PDB file of C-alpha atoms in Angstrom:
ATOM      1  CA  LEU A   1      36.942 182.892 130.918  1.00  0.00           C
ATOM      2  CA  SER A   2      38.132 186.464 130.284  1.00  0.00           C
ATOM      3  CA  SER A   3      40.913 187.070 127.803  1.00  0.00           C
ATOM      4  CA  GLN A   4      43.131 187.965 130.735  1.00  0.00           C
ATOM      5  CA  GLY A   5      42.340 184.602 132.438  1.00  0.00           C
ATOM      6  CA  ARG A   6      43.121 182.698 129.271  1.00  0.00           C
ATOM      7  CA  ARG A   7      46.425 184.514 128.908  1.00  0.00           C
ATOM      8  CA  ASP A   8      47.329 183.706 132.543  1.00  0.00           C
ATOM      9  CA  ARG A   9      46.618 180.036 132.055  1.00  0.00           C
ATOM     10  CA  ARG A  10      48.605 179.889 128.819  1.00  0.00           C
ATOM     11  CA  SER A  11      51.583 181.627 130.377  1.00  0.00           C
ATOM     12  CA  ARG A  12      51.663 179.373 133.445  1.00  0.00           C
ATOM     13  CA  PRO A  13      54.638 176.927 133.184  1.00  0.00           C
ATOM     14  CA  SER A  14      53.895 173.226 132.907  1.00  0.00           C
ATOM     15  CA  PRO A  15      54.670 171.113 136.002  1.00  0.00           C
ATOM     16  CA  ARG A  16      58.227 169.772 135.965  1.00  0.00           C
ATOM     17  CA  PRO A  17      58.599 165.991 135.891  1.00  0.00           C
ATOM     18  CA  PRO A  18      60.239 164.294 138.890  1.00  0.00           C
ATOM     19  CA  TYR A  19      64.000 164.695 139.054  1.00  0.00           C
ATOM     20  CA  SER A  20      64.654 160.976 138.427  1.00  0.00           C
ATOM     21  CA  ILE A  21      62.586 161.061 135.242  1.00  0.00           C
ATOM     22  CA  THR A  22      64.344 164.206 134.072  1.00  0.00           C
ATOM     23  CA  VAL A  23      67.757 162.626 134.615  1.00  0.00           C
ATOM     24  CA  LEU A  24      66.682 159.389 132.979  1.00  0.00           C
ATOM     25  CA  SER A  25      65.274 161.207 129.962  1.00  0.00           C
ATOM     26  CA  ALA A  26      68.503 163.133 129.528  1.00  0.00           C
ATOM     27  CA  ALA A  27      70.558 159.997 129.970  1.00  0.00           C
ATOM     28  CA  MET A  28      68.605 158.176 127.268  1.00  0.00           C
ATOM     29  CA  LYS A  29      70.206 160.510 124.740  1.00  0.00           C
ATOM     30  CA  SER A  30      73.557 158.788 125.451  1.00  0.00           C
ATOM     31  CA  PRO A  31      73.684 154.996 124.820  1.00  0.00           C
ATOM     32  CA  ALA A  32      76.653 154.518 127.134  1.00  0.00           C
ATOM     33  CA  THR A  33      74.938 156.339 130.002  1.00  0.00           C
ATOM     34  CA  THR A  34      71.733 154.405 129.349  1.00  0.00           C
ATOM     35  CA  LEU A  35      73.541 151.066 129.710  1.00  0.00           C
ATOM     36  CA  LEU A  36      75.169 152.234 132.945  1.00  0.00           C
ATOM     37  CA  LEU A  37      71.846 153.295 134.450  1.00  0.00           C
ATOM     38  CA  LEU A  38      70.167 150.051 133.437  1.00  0.00           C
ATOM     39  CA  SER A  39      72.995 148.082 135.041  1.00  0.00           C
ATOM     40  CA  LEU A  40      72.643 150.048 138.287  1.00  0.00           C
ATOM     41  CA  LEU A  41      68.883 149.517 138.352  1.00  0.00           C
ATOM     42  CA  SER A  42      69.331 145.792 137.702  1.00  0.00           C
ATOM     43  CA  ALA A  43      71.853 145.476 140.535  1.00  0.00           C
ATOM     44  CA  THR A  44      69.537 147.362 142.898  1.00  0.00           C
ATOM     45  CA  TYR A  45      66.604 145.070 142.192  1.00  0.00           C
ATOM     46  CA  ALA A  46      68.810 141.963 142.470  1.00  0.00           C
ATOM     47  CA  PHE A  47      70.077 143.090 145.879  1.00  0.00           C
ATOM     48  CA  ALA A  48      66.536 143.763 147.080  1.00  0.00           C
ATOM     49  CA  ALA A  49      65.429 140.333 145.920  1.00  0.00           C
ATOM     50  CA  SER A  50      68.351 138.573 147.605  1.00  0.00           C
ATOM     51  CA  SER A  51      67.603 140.355 150.880  1.00  0.00           C
ATOM     52  CA  ALA A  52      63.970 139.285 150.984  1.00  0.00           C
ATOM     53  CA  SER A  53      62.261 135.896 151.246  1.00  0.00           C
ATOM     54  CA  PRO A  54      65.199 133.452 150.758  1.00  0.00           C
ATOM     55  CA  THR A  55      66.782 134.557 154.048  1.00  0.00           C
ATOM     56  CA  SER A  56      63.632 135.472 155.942  1.00  0.00           C
ATOM     57  CA  LYS A  57      64.133 132.439 158.207  1.00  0.00           C
ATOM     58  CA  LEU A  58      66.762 129.870 159.081  1.00  0.00           C
ATOM     59  CA  GLN A  59      67.628 127.209 156.523  1.00  0.00           C
ATOM     60  CA  LEU A  60      69.284 123.972 157.649  1.00  0.00           C
ATOM     61  CA  LYS A  61      70.881 121.975 154.829  1.00  0.00           C
ATOM     62  CA  TYR A  62      71.632 118.292 155.330  1.00  0.00           C
ATOM     63  CA  PHE A  63      70.888 114.863 153.916  1.00  0.00           C
ATOM     64  CA  ASP A  64      67.457 113.248 154.217  1.00  0.00           C
ATOM     65  CA  ILE A  65      68.524 111.316 157.315  1.00  0.00           C
ATOM     66  CA  ARG A  66      68.870 112.088 161.040  1.00  0.00           C
ATOM     67  CA  GLY A  67      72.660 111.974 161.271  1.00  0.00           C
ATOM     68  CA  ALA A  68      74.679 115.023 162.280  1.00  0.00           C
ATOM     69  CA  ALA A  69      71.741 117.414 161.897  1.00  0.00           C
ATOM     70  CA  GLU A  70      69.193 115.714 164.139  1.00  0.00           C
ATOM     71  CA  THR A  71      70.323 117.428 167.344  1.00  0.00           C
ATOM     72  CA  CYS A  72      69.944 120.756 165.522  1.00  0.00           C
ATOM     73  CA  ARG A  73      66.412 119.807 164.453  1.00  0.00           C
ATOM     74  CA  VAL A  74      65.458 118.838 168.004  1.00  0.00           C
ATOM     75  CA  ILE A  75      66.820 122.141 169.334  1.00  0.00           C
ATOM     76  CA  LEU A  76      64.680 123.968 166.780  1.00  0.00           C
ATOM     77  CA  ALA A  77      61.637 121.887 167.756  1.00  0.00           C
ATOM     78  CA  LEU A  78      62.264 122.608 171.435  1.00  0.00           C
ATOM     79  CA  GLY A  79      62.592 126.324 170.697  1.00  0.00           C
ATOM     80  CA  GLN A  80      59.566 126.278 168.360  1.00  0.00           C
ATOM     81  CA  GLU A  81      61.649 128.017 165.693  1.00  0.00           C
ATOM     82  CA  ASP A  82      60.248 128.074 162.167  1.00  0.00           C
ATOM     83  CA  TYR A  83      62.904 127.088 159.615  1.00  0.00           C
ATOM     84  CA  ASP A  84      63.471 125.595 156.196  1.00  0.00           C
ATOM     85  CA  ASP A  85      64.514 121.955 156.563  1.00  0.00           C
ATOM     86  CA  ALA A  86      66.349 121.582 153.229  1.00  0.00           C
ATOM     87  CA  ARG A  87      67.418 117.987 152.556  1.00  0.00           C
ATOM     88  CA  TYR A  88      69.682 116.373 149.985  1.00  0.00           C
ATOM     89  CA  ILE A  89      68.032 113.184 148.749  1.00  0.00           C
ATOM     90  CA  ILE A  90      70.262 110.104 148.715  1.00  0.00           C
ATOM     91  CA  ASP A  91      69.725 107.551 145.946  1.00  0.00           C
ATOM     92  CA  PRO A  92      69.276 104.207 147.790  1.00  0.00           C
ATOM     93  CA  ALA A  93      70.725 102.314 144.837  1.00  0.00           C
ATOM     94  CA  THR A  94      73.974 104.269 144.570  1.00  0.00           C
ATOM     95  CA  PHE A  95      74.145 106.061 147.955  1.00  0.00           C
ATOM     96  CA  GLN A  96      74.896 109.204 145.956  1.00  0.00           C
ATOM     97  CA  SER A  97      73.158 112.581 146.113  1.00  0.00           C
ATOM     98  CA  PRO A  98      73.219 114.662 142.916  1.00  0.00           C
ATOM     99  CA  GLU A  99      71.752 117.603 144.863  1.00  0.00           C
ATOM    100  CA  PHE A 100      74.640 117.445 147.333  1.00  0.00           C
ATOM    101  CA  VAL A 101      77.197 117.340 144.520  1.00  0.00           C
ATOM    102  CA  GLU A 102      75.526 120.339 142.900  1.00  0.00           C
ATOM    103  CA  ALA A 103      75.588 122.238 146.200  1.00  0.00           C
ATOM    104  CA  LYS A 104      79.332 121.627 146.505  1.00  0.00           C
ATOM    105  CA  GLU A 105      79.933 122.765 142.956  1.00  0.00           C
ATOM    106  CA  ASN A 106      77.892 125.915 143.572  1.00  0.00           C
ATOM    107  CA  GLY A 107      79.921 126.786 146.669  1.00  0.00           C
ATOM    108  CA  ASP A 108      76.953 126.420 149.039  1.00  0.00           C
ATOM    109  CA  LEU A 109      78.953 124.238 151.432  1.00  0.00           C
ATOM    110  CA  LYS A 110      82.270 126.111 151.579  1.00  0.00           C
ATOM    111  CA  MET A 111      81.814 127.088 155.222  1.00  0.00           C
ATOM    112  CA  ASN A 112      81.777 123.406 156.171  1.00  0.00           C
ATOM    113  CA  LEU A 113      84.634 122.457 153.835  1.00  0.00           C
ATOM    114  CA  ASN A 114      82.218 121.020 151.253  1.00  0.00           C
ATOM    115  CA  ARG A 115      80.424 118.895 153.826  1.00  0.00           C
ATOM    116  CA  ALA A 116      76.971 119.002 155.395  1.00  0.00           C
ATOM    117  CA  PRO A 117      75.293 120.301 157.478  1.00  0.00           C
ATOM    118  CA  VAL A 118      75.367 124.035 156.998  1.00  0.00           C
ATOM    119  CA  LEU A 119      72.992 126.635 158.413  1.00  0.00           C
ATOM    120  CA  LEU A 120      71.934 129.759 156.531  1.00  0.00           C
ATOM    121  CA  THR A 121      70.896 132.548 158.916  1.00  0.00           C
ATOM    122  CA  PRO A 122      68.213 135.176 158.206  1.00  0.00           C
ATOM    123  CA  ASP A 123      70.899 137.797 157.502  1.00  0.00           C
ATOM    124  CA  GLY A 124      72.568 135.573 154.907  1.00  0.00           C
ATOM    125  CA  GLN A 125      75.467 134.210 156.982  1.00  0.00           C
ATOM    126  CA  THR A 126      76.441 130.572 156.449  1.00  0.00           C
ATOM    127  CA  ILE A 127      77.609 128.515 159.437  1.00  0.00           C
ATOM    128  CA  GLY A 128      79.428 125.196 159.141  1.00  0.00           C
ATOM    129  CA  GLN A 129      80.335 122.481 161.681  1.00  0.00           C
ATOM    130  CA  SER A 130      77.417 120.726 163.360  1.00  0.00           C
ATOM    131  CA  LYS A 131      78.527 121.583 166.914  1.00  0.00           C
ATOM    132  CA  ALA A 132      78.920 125.268 166.066  1.00  0.00           C
ATOM    133  CA  ILE A 133      75.437 125.196 164.538  1.00  0.00           C
ATOM    134  CA  GLU A 134      74.040 123.471 167.624  1.00  0.00           C
ATOM    135  CA  ARG A 135      75.454 126.094 169.965  1.00  0.00           C
ATOM    136  CA  TYR A 136      74.273 128.962 167.776  1.00  0.00           C
ATOM    137  CA  LEU A 137      70.767 127.511 167.705  1.00  0.00           C
ATOM    138  CA  ALA A 138      70.848 126.827 171.452  1.00  0.00           C
ATOM    139  CA  ARG A 139      71.630 130.489 172.154  1.00  0.00           C
ATOM    140  CA  ARG A 140      69.007 131.626 169.665  1.00  0.00           C
ATOM    141  CA  CYS A 141      66.380 129.375 171.252  1.00  0.00           C
ATOM    142  CA  GLY A 142      67.227 130.335 174.843  1.00  0.00           C
ATOM    143  CA  LEU A 143      68.838 127.018 175.763  1.00  0.00           C
ATOM    144  CA  MET A 144      72.103 128.428 177.086  1.00  0.00           C
ATOM    145  CA  GLY A 145      72.710 130.153 180.418  1.00  0.00           C
ATOM    146  CA  ARG A 146      72.298 133.695 181.654  1.00  0.00           C
ATOM    147  CA  THR A 147      76.011 134.221 182.341  1.00  0.00           C
ATOM    148  CA  PRO A 148      79.302 133.087 180.781  1.00  0.00           C
ATOM    149  CA  GLU A 149      79.724 130.759 183.762  1.00  0.00           C
ATOM    150  CA  ASP A 150      76.330 129.154 183.076  1.00  0.00           C
ATOM    151  CA  ASP A 151      77.286 128.695 179.424  1.00  0.00           C
ATOM    152  CA  ALA A 152      80.557 127.052 180.413  1.00  0.00           C
ATOM    153  CA  ILE A 153      78.827 124.519 182.676  1.00  0.00           C
ATOM    154  CA  ILE A 154      76.272 123.662 179.991  1.00  0.00           C
ATOM    155  CA  ASP A 155      79.105 123.257 177.481  1.00  0.00           C
ATOM    156  CA  CYS A 156      81.004 121.141 179.991  1.00  0.00           C
ATOM    157  CA  ILE A 157      78.136 118.651 180.251  1.00  0.00           C
ATOM    158  CA  ALA A 158      77.735 118.567 176.473  1.00  0.00           C
ATOM    159  CA  GLU A 159      81.447 117.841 176.080  1.00  0.00           C
ATOM    160  CA  HIS A 160      81.204 114.960 178.571  1.00  0.00           C
ATOM    161  CA  CYS A 161      78.646 113.416 176.235  1.00  0.00           C
ATOM    162  CA  ARG A 162      80.899 113.995 173.253  1.00  0.00           C
ATOM    163  CA  ASP A 163      83.672 112.171 175.122  1.00  0.00           C
ATOM    164  CA  VAL A 164      81.416 109.114 175.320  1.00  0.00           C
ATOM    165  CA  LYS A 165      80.792 109.132 171.563  1.00  0.00           C
ATOM    166  CA  ASP A 166      84.476 109.662 170.834  1.00  0.00           C
ATOM    167  CA  ALA A 167      85.425 106.757 173.117  1.00  0.00           C
ATOM    168  CA  ALA A 168      82.971 104.486 171.324  1.00  0.00           C
ATOM    169  CA  ARG A 169      84.531 105.342 167.966  1.00  0.00           C
ATOM    170  CA  GLN A 170      88.018 104.787 169.322  1.00  0.00           C
ATOM    171  CA  LYS A 171      86.958 101.383 170.625  1.00  0.00           C
ATOM    172  CA  GLY A 172      86.577 100.449 166.962  1.00  0.00           C
ATOM    173  CA  PHE A 173      83.717  97.947 166.794  1.00  0.00           C
ATOM    174  CA  SER A 174      81.572  99.512 164.065  1.00  0.00           C
ATOM    175  CA  LYS A 175      81.023  97.829 160.716  1.00  0.00           C
ATOM    176  CA  PHE A 176      83.246 100.489 159.148  1.00  0.00           C
ATOM    177  CA  THR A 177      86.308  99.378 161.132  1.00  0.00           C
ATOM    178  CA  LYS A 178      88.609  97.608 158.681  1.00  0.00           C
ATOM    179  CA  ASN A 179      91.586  96.434 160.707  1.00  0.00           C
ATOM    180  CA  LYS A 180      89.718  93.984 162.966  1.00  0.00           C
ATOM    181  CA  THR A 181      88.036  90.652 162.501  1.00  0.00           C
ATOM    182  CA  ASP A 182      84.337  90.195 163.216  1.00  0.00           C
ATOM    183  CA  GLU A 183      85.248  88.295 166.376  1.00  0.00           C
ATOM    184  CA  GLU A 184      87.441  91.168 167.592  1.00  0.00           C
ATOM    185  CA  LYS A 185      84.681  93.686 166.877  1.00  0.00           C
ATOM    186  CA  ALA A 186      82.143  91.593 168.767  1.00  0.00           C
ATOM    187  CA  ARG A 187      84.504  91.328 171.752  1.00  0.00           C
ATOM    188  CA  ASP A 188      85.164  95.084 171.818  1.00  0.00           C
ATOM    189  CA  ARG A 189      81.478  95.882 171.390  1.00  0.00           C
ATOM    190  CA  SER A 190      80.530  93.747 174.392  1.00  0.00           C
ATOM    191  CA  GLU A 191      83.287  95.327 176.480  1.00  0.00           C
ATOM    192  CA  TRP A 192      82.089  98.815 175.525  1.00  0.00           C
ATOM    193  CA  PHE A 193      78.413  98.365 176.370  1.00  0.00           C
ATOM    194  CA  GLU A 194      78.939  96.174 179.422  1.00  0.00           C
ATOM    195  CA  LYS A 195      81.873  97.968 181.053  1.00  0.00           C
ATOM    196  CA  ASP A 196      83.222 101.155 179.470  1.00  0.00           C
ATOM    197  CA  MET A 197      80.023 103.004 178.616  1.00  0.00           C
ATOM    198  CA  PRO A 198      78.212 102.296 181.925  1.00  0.00           C
ATOM    199  CA  GLU A 199      81.228 103.640 183.829  1.00  0.00           C
ATOM    200  CA  MET A 200      81.419 106.844 181.765  1.00  0.00           C
ATOM    201  CA  LEU A 201      77.673 107.416 182.084  1.00  0.00           C
ATOM    202  CA  ARG A 202      77.822 106.848 185.835  1.00  0.00           C
ATOM    203  CA  LYS A 203      80.386 109.625 186.196  1.00  0.00           C
ATOM    204  CA  ILE A 204      78.291 112.045 184.124  1.00  0.00           C
ATOM    205  CA  ASP A 205      75.190 111.131 186.134  1.00  0.00           C
ATOM    206  CA  GLU A 206      77.018 111.991 189.349  1.00  0.00           C
ATOM    207  CA  ALA A 207      78.399 115.232 187.920  1.00  0.00           C
ATOM    208  CA  ILE A 208      75.039 116.658 186.873  1.00  0.00           C
ATOM    209  CA  GLN A 209      73.656 116.092 190.334  1.00  0.00           C
ATOM    210  CA  GLU A 210      75.939 118.979 191.296  1.00  0.00           C
ATOM    211  CA  THR A 211      74.449 121.323 188.678  1.00  0.00           C
ATOM    212  CA  SER A 212      70.810 120.283 188.451  1.00  0.00           C
ATOM    213  CA  ALA A 213      68.211 122.198 190.439  1.00  0.00           C
ATOM    214  CA  SER A 214      65.341 119.892 189.524  1.00  0.00           C
ATOM    215  CA  ALA A 215      64.858 116.339 188.272  1.00  0.00           C
ATOM    216  CA  GLY A 216      64.848 116.160 184.495  1.00  0.00           C
ATOM    217  CA  TYR A 217      67.344 118.988 183.982  1.00  0.00           C
ATOM    218  CA  SER A 218      71.137 118.863 183.870  1.00  0.00           C
ATOM    219  CA  PHE A 219      71.534 122.532 184.781  1.00  0.00           C
ATOM    220  CA  GLY A 220      69.086 124.650 186.749  1.00  0.00           C
ATOM    221  CA  ASN A 221      65.417 123.864 186.305  1.00  0.00           C
ATOM    222  CA  THR A 222      64.770 124.606 182.635  1.00  0.00           C
ATOM    223  CA  PRO A 223      65.781 122.783 179.434  1.00  0.00           C
ATOM    224  CA  THR A 224      69.258 123.522 178.123  1.00  0.00           C
ATOM    225  CA  TYR A 225      71.469 122.531 175.243  1.00  0.00           C
ATOM    226  CA  ALA A 226      73.129 119.955 177.503  1.00  0.00           C
ATOM    227  CA  ASP A 227      69.775 118.225 178.014  1.00  0.00           C
ATOM    228  CA  VAL A 228      69.311 117.861 174.253  1.00  0.00           C
ATOM    229  CA  VAL A 229      72.821 116.403 173.921  1.00  0.00           C
ATOM    230  CA  ILE A 230      72.052 113.889 176.686  1.00  0.00           C
ATOM    231  CA  TRP A 231      68.851 112.916 174.882  1.00  0.00           C
ATOM    232  CA  ALA A 232      70.820 112.444 171.640  1.00  0.00           C
ATOM    233  CA  LEU A 233      73.401 110.250 173.413  1.00  0.00           C
ATOM    234  CA  LEU A 234      70.852 107.927 175.000  1.00  0.00           C
ATOM    235  CA  ARG A 235      67.935 107.974 172.563  1.00  0.00           C
ATOM    236  CA  ASP A 236      69.167 109.057 169.127  1.00  0.00           C
ATOM    237  CA  CYS A 237      71.712 106.307 168.553  1.00  0.00           C
ATOM    238  CA  PHE A 238      71.788 103.636 165.852  1.00  0.00           C
ATOM    239  CA  ALA A 239      68.785 101.307 166.071  1.00  0.00           C
ATOM    240  CA  ALA A 240      71.115  98.316 166.488  1.00  0.00           C
ATOM    241  CA  ASP A 241      72.694  99.987 169.539  1.00  0.00           C
ATOM    242  CA  LEU A 242      69.574 101.372 171.237  1.00  0.00           C
ATOM    243  CA  GLU A 243      68.837  98.351 173.419  1.00  0.00           C
ATOM    244  CA  ASP A 244      72.438  98.040 174.602  1.00  0.00           C
ATOM    245  CA  THR A 245      72.692 101.811 175.194  1.00  0.00           C
ATOM    246  CA  THR A 246      69.509 101.721 177.271  1.00  0.00           C
ATOM    247  CA  LYS A 247      70.897  98.872 179.348  1.00  0.00           C
ATOM    248  CA  ALA A 248      74.236 100.657 179.830  1.00  0.00           C
ATOM    249  CA  ALA A 249      72.356 103.693 181.212  1.00  0.00           C
ATOM    250  CA  GLU A 250      69.807 101.789 183.300  1.00  0.00           C
ATOM    251  CA  LYS A 251      71.352 102.842 186.625  1.00  0.00           C
ATOM    252  CA  CYS A 252      71.694 106.505 185.635  1.00  0.00           C
ATOM    253  CA  SER A 253      68.416 107.883 186.945  1.00  0.00           C
ATOM    254  CA  SER A 254      69.319 111.532 186.383  1.00  0.00           C
ATOM    255  CA  LEU A 255      70.374 111.025 182.770  1.00  0.00           C
ATOM    256  CA  ASN A 256      67.272 108.998 181.978  1.00  0.00           C
ATOM    257  CA  ALA A 257      65.000 111.609 183.542  1.00  0.00           C
ATOM    258  CA  ILE A 258      66.612 114.285 181.362  1.00  0.00           C
ATOM    259  CA  ALA A 259      66.279 112.219 178.171  1.00  0.00           C
ATOM    260  CA  ASP A 260      62.630 111.507 178.997  1.00  0.00           C
ATOM    261  CA  GLN A 261      61.956 115.169 179.699  1.00  0.00           C
ATOM    262  CA  ILE A 262      63.277 116.228 176.305  1.00  0.00           C
ATOM    263  CA  ALA A 263      61.402 113.463 174.487  1.00  0.00           C
ATOM    264  CA  SER A 264      58.134 114.408 176.187  1.00  0.00           C
ATOM    265  CA  ASN A 265      58.343 118.085 175.259  1.00  0.00           C
ATOM    266  CA  PRO A 266      55.321 118.783 172.996  1.00  0.00           C
ATOM    267  CA  GLY A 267      57.391 120.322 170.212  1.00  0.00           C
ATOM    268  CA  VAL A 268      60.010 117.571 170.289  1.00  0.00           C
ATOM    269  CA  SER A 269      57.419 114.823 170.598  1.00  0.00           C
ATOM    270  CA  LYS A 270      55.601 116.150 167.560  1.00  0.00           C
ATOM    271  CA  TRP A 271      58.855 116.337 165.602  1.00  0.00           C
ATOM    272  CA  LEU A 272      59.892 112.785 166.500  1.00  0.00           C
ATOM    273  CA  LYS A 273      56.517 111.408 165.386  1.00  0.00           C
ATOM    274  CA  GLU A 274      56.852 113.178 162.037  1.00  0.00           C
TER     275      GLU A 274
END
């Protein structure tokens, strides 16, 4: 190179470092500022981590039993929704769950008043109360109506089914009832399955004939949340009550067709076999 070229290259200013590096370099001269910047960077990375994979899909938290979460699981199977089925293991010897206790202590269950189930949504919201979770999932999976009126009718049918379960509890014949003798429980149980429950189911069967547009559906001609609730009422009961429940519903052709339709859905059928 000519002497002029060498002088030009020597006089050319060096490239400036990126602004963030310049600021960081200057800040490193002050310990207090350095600690502040490191804290901000740490918080930024923590926020990014918390917004990623842990909430990338639904997470349903409940015990390792069917119980109050099974209707939610069937809705998710019907809607083919991928989710994290997180379960608290119960020790068969003590009927205690250390994982559940830890979750309460960590505040994971606050939205259900330290009970299970709870649902964690992809955006990090926690939902408590099994019925609220069911309805949220039903809307998410397209199992509610197209209008507020449709939703109300579907809810109406679901509430009829809840009335049946509530009436059974009020009858007071379960093994947990403490103020009755075994003979009194047996009497009330027979009265429930032979008289009370068949009558309530008959009324629901007649009601859905007004809203169903096709056999196997309680509203319109596609599966809805109400159909899943009917399935749960007739098919997802205690094993000791299944035979008597089936007999109580034997004359309810519409209800049985709906329960069979849900059970035969490929996604639900696969879930039930698992």
